[in-house]
CSV table of C-alpha atoms and ligand atoms in Angstrom, one decimal:
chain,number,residue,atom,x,y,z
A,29,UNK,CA,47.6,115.8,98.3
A,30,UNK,CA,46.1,112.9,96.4
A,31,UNK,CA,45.9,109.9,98.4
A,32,UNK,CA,44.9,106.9,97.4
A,33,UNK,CA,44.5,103.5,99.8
A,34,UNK,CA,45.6,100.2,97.7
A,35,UNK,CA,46.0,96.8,99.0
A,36,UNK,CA,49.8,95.4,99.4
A,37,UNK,CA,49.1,92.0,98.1
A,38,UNK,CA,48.2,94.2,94.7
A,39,UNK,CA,51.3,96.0,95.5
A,40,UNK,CA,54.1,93.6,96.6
A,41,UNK,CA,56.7,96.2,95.3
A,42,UNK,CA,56.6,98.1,99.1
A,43,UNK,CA,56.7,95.3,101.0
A,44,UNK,CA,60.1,96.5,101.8
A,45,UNK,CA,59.6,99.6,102.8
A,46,UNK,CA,56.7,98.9,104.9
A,47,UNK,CA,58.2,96.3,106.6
A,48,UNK,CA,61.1,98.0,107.4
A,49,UNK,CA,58.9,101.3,109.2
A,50,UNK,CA,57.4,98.9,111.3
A,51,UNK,CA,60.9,96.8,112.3
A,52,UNK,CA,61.5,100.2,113.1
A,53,UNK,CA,58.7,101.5,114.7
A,54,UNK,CA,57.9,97.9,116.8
A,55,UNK,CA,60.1,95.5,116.0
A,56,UNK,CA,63.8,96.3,117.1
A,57,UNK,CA,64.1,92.9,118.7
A,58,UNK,CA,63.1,90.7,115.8
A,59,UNK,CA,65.3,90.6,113.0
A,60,UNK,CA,63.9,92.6,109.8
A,61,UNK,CA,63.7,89.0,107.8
A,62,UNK,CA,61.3,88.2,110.4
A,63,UNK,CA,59.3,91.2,110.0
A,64,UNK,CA,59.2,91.2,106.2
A,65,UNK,CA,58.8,87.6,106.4
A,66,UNK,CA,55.3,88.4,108.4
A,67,UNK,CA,54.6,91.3,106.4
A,68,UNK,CA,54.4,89.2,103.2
A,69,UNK,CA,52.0,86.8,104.4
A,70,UNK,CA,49.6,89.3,105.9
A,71,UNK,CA,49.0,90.3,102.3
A,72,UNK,CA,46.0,88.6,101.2
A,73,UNK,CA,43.1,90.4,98.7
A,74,UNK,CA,39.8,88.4,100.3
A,75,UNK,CA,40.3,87.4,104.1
A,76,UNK,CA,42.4,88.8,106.9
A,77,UNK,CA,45.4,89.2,107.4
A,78,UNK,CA,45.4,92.1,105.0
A,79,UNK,CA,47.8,94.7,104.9
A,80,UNK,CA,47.0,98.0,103.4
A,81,UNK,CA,49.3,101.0,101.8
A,82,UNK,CA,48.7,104.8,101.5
A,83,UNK,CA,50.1,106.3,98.3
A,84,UNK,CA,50.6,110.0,97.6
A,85,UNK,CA,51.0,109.9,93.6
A,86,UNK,CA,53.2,106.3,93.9
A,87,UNK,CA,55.0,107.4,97.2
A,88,UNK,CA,54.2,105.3,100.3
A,89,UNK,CA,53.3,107.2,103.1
A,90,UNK,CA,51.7,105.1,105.7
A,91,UNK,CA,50.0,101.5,106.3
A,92,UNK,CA,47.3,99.6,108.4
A,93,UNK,CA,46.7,95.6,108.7
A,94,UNK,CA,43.5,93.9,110.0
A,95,UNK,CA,44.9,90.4,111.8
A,96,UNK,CA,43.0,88.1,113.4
A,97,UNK,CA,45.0,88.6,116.5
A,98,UNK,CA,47.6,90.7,117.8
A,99,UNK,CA,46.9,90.4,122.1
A,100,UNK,CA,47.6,86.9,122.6
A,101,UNK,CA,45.1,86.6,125.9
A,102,UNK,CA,42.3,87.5,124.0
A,103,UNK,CA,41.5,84.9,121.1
A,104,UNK,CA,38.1,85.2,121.8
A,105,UNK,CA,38.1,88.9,120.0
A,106,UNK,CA,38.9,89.3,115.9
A,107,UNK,CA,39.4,91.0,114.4
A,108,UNK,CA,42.4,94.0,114.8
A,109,UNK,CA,43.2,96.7,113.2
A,110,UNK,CA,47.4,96.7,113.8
A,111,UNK,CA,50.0,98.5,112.8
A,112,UNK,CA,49.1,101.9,112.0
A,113,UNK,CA,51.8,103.5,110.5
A,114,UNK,CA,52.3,107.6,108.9
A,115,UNK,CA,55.9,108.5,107.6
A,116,UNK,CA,56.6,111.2,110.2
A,117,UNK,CA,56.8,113.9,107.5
A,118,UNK,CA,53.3,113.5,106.6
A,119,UNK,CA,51.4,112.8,110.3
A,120,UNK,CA,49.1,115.5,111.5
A,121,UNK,CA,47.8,115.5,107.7
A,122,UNK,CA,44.8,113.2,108.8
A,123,UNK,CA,46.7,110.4,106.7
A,124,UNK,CA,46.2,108.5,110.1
A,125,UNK,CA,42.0,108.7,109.9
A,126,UNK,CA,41.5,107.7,106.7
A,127,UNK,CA,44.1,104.7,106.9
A,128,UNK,CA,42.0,103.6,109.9
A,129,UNK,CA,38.5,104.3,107.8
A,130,UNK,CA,39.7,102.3,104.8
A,131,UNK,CA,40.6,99.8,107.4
A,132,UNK,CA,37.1,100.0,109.0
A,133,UNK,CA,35.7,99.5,105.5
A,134,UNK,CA,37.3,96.7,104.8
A,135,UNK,CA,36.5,95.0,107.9
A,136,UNK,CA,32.8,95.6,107.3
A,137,UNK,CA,32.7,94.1,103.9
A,138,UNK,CA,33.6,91.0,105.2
A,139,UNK,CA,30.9,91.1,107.7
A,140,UNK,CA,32.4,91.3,111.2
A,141,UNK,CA,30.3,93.1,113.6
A,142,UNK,CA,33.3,94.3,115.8
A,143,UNK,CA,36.9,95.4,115.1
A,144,UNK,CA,39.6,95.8,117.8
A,145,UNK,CA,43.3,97.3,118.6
A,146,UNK,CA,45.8,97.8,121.6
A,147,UNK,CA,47.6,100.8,121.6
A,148,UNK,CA,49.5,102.8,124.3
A,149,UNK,CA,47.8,106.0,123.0
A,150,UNK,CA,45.0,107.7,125.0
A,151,UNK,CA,42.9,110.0,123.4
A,152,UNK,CA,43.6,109.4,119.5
A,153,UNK,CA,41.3,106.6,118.9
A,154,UNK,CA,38.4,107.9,120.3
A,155,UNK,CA,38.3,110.6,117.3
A,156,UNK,CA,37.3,107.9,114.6
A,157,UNK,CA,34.5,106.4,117.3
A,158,UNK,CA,36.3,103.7,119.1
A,159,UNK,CA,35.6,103.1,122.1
A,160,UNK,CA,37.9,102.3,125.2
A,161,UNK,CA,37.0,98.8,126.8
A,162,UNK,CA,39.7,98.2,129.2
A,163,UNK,CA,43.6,97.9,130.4
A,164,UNK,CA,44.6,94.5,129.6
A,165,UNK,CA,47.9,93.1,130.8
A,166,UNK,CA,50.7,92.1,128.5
A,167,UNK,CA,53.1,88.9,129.6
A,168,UNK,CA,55.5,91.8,130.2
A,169,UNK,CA,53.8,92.9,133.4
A,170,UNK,CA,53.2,96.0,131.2
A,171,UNK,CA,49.0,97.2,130.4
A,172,UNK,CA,47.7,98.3,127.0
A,173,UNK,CA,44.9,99.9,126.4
A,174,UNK,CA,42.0,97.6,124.6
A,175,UNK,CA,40.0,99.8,122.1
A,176,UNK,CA,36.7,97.7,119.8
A,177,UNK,CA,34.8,99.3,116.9
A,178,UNK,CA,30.8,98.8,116.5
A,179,UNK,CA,31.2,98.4,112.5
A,180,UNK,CA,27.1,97.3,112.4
A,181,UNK,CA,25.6,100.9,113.6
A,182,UNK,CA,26.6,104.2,112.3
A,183,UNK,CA,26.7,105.6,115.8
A,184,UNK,CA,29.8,103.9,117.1
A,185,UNK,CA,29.4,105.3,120.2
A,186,UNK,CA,26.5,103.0,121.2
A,187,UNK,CA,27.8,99.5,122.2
A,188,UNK,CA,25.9,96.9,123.5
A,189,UNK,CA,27.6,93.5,123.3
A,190,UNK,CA,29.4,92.7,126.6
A,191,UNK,CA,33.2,93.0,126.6
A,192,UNK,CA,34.6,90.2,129.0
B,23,COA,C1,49.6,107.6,115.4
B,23,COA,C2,49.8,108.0,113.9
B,23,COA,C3,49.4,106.8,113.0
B,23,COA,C4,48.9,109.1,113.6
B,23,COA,O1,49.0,109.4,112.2
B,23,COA,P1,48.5,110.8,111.6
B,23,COA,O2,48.4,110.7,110.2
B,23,COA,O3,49.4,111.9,112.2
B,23,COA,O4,47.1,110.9,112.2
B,23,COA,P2,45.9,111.9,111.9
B,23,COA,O5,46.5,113.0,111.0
B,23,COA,O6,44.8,111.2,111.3
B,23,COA,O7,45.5,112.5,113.2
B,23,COA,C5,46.5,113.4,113.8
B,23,COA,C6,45.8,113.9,115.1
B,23,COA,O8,45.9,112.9,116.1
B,23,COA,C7,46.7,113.5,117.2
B,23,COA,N1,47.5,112.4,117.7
B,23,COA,C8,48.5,111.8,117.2
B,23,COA,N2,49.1,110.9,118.0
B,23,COA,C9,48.3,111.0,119.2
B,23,COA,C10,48.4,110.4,120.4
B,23,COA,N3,49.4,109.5,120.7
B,23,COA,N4,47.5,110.7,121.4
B,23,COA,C11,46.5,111.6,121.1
B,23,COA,N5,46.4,112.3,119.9
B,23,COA,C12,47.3,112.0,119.0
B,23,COA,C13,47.6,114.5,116.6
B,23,COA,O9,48.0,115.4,117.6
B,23,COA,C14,46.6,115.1,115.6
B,23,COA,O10,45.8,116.1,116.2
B,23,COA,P3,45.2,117.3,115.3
B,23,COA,O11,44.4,116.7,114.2
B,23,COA,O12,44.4,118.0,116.3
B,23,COA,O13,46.4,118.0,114.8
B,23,COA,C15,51.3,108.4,113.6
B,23,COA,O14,51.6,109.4,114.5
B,23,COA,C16,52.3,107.3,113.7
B,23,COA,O15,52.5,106.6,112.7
B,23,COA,N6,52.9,107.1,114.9
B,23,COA,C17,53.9,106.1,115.0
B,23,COA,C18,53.2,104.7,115.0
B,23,COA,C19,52.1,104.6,116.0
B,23,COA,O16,52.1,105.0,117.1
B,23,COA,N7,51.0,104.0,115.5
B,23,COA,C20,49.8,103.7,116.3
B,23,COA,C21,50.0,102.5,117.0
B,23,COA,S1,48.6,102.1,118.1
């Protein structure tokens, strides 16, 4: 399979479709407008937000985005790597790795030492090198699980900036 990684706001013609897997996928309780609304302006070529697609030919298969925030207790980190997205036909296909390495990239270009995501999976970051800081508590009473990304040495494993 040919995949290729191209940047939405290149690509407006799926901001549909993207926007609707992730109403799906996360947002249930907003409306879709409100998704798609968001979606579109996360679409930029040069800073963050930035939303990326993976094509297989000119099929969508899967998207990432690098916010500046997405856990509102901690403005002091940026930025995220957030919705990570595979259509479910095509997970387990590594589609899932090489969104989050394009995403990695991208972060790196523009020069930010560290990258971050929540997530509620255990055990599936940590195969691309990020490292698990901490359970951080959501205004739900809920936790979710805080990851960061080293994007200045090649080893991520070795972290040295304080996480507080
Ligand atoms: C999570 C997700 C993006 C993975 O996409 P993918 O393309 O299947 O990922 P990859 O192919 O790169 O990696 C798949 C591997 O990760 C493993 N994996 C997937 N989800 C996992 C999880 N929750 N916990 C641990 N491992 C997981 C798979 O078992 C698979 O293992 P294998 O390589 O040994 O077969 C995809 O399942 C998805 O879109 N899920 C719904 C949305 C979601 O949860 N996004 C992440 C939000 S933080």
């Amino acid at each position: 399979m040919n995949i290729n990684i191209v940047n939405l706001a290149d690509q407006m013609n799926y901001l549909d479709v993207i926007s609707r897997w992730l109403w799906q996928e996360w947002g249930k309780e907003s409306t879709f407008e409100y998704i798609k609304y968001a979606v579109q302006h996360h679409a930029q070529r040069d800073r963050i937000p930035m939303t990326f697609v993976a094509l297989a030919e000119d099929e969508p298969i899967g998207t990432v985005s690098l916010w500046m925030n997405d856990l509102k207790c901690r403005q002091d980190l940026y930025p995220w790597l957030a919705g990570l997205y595979v259509v479910e036909e095509k997970r387990k296909m590594g589609i899932g790795k090489l969104l989050q390495a394009h995403a990695i990239a991208e972060a790196r270009k523009l020069g930010y030492p560290y990258l971050y995501l929540i997530t509620d999976h255990d055990g599936y970051y940590e195969r691309l090198g990020w490292t698990f800081k901490e359970l951080a508590p959501k205004a739900d009473g809920e936790y979710t699980r805080v990851y960061s990304f080293d994007l200045l040495t090649a080893s991520s494993q070795q972290q040295s900036r304080p996480f507080s």
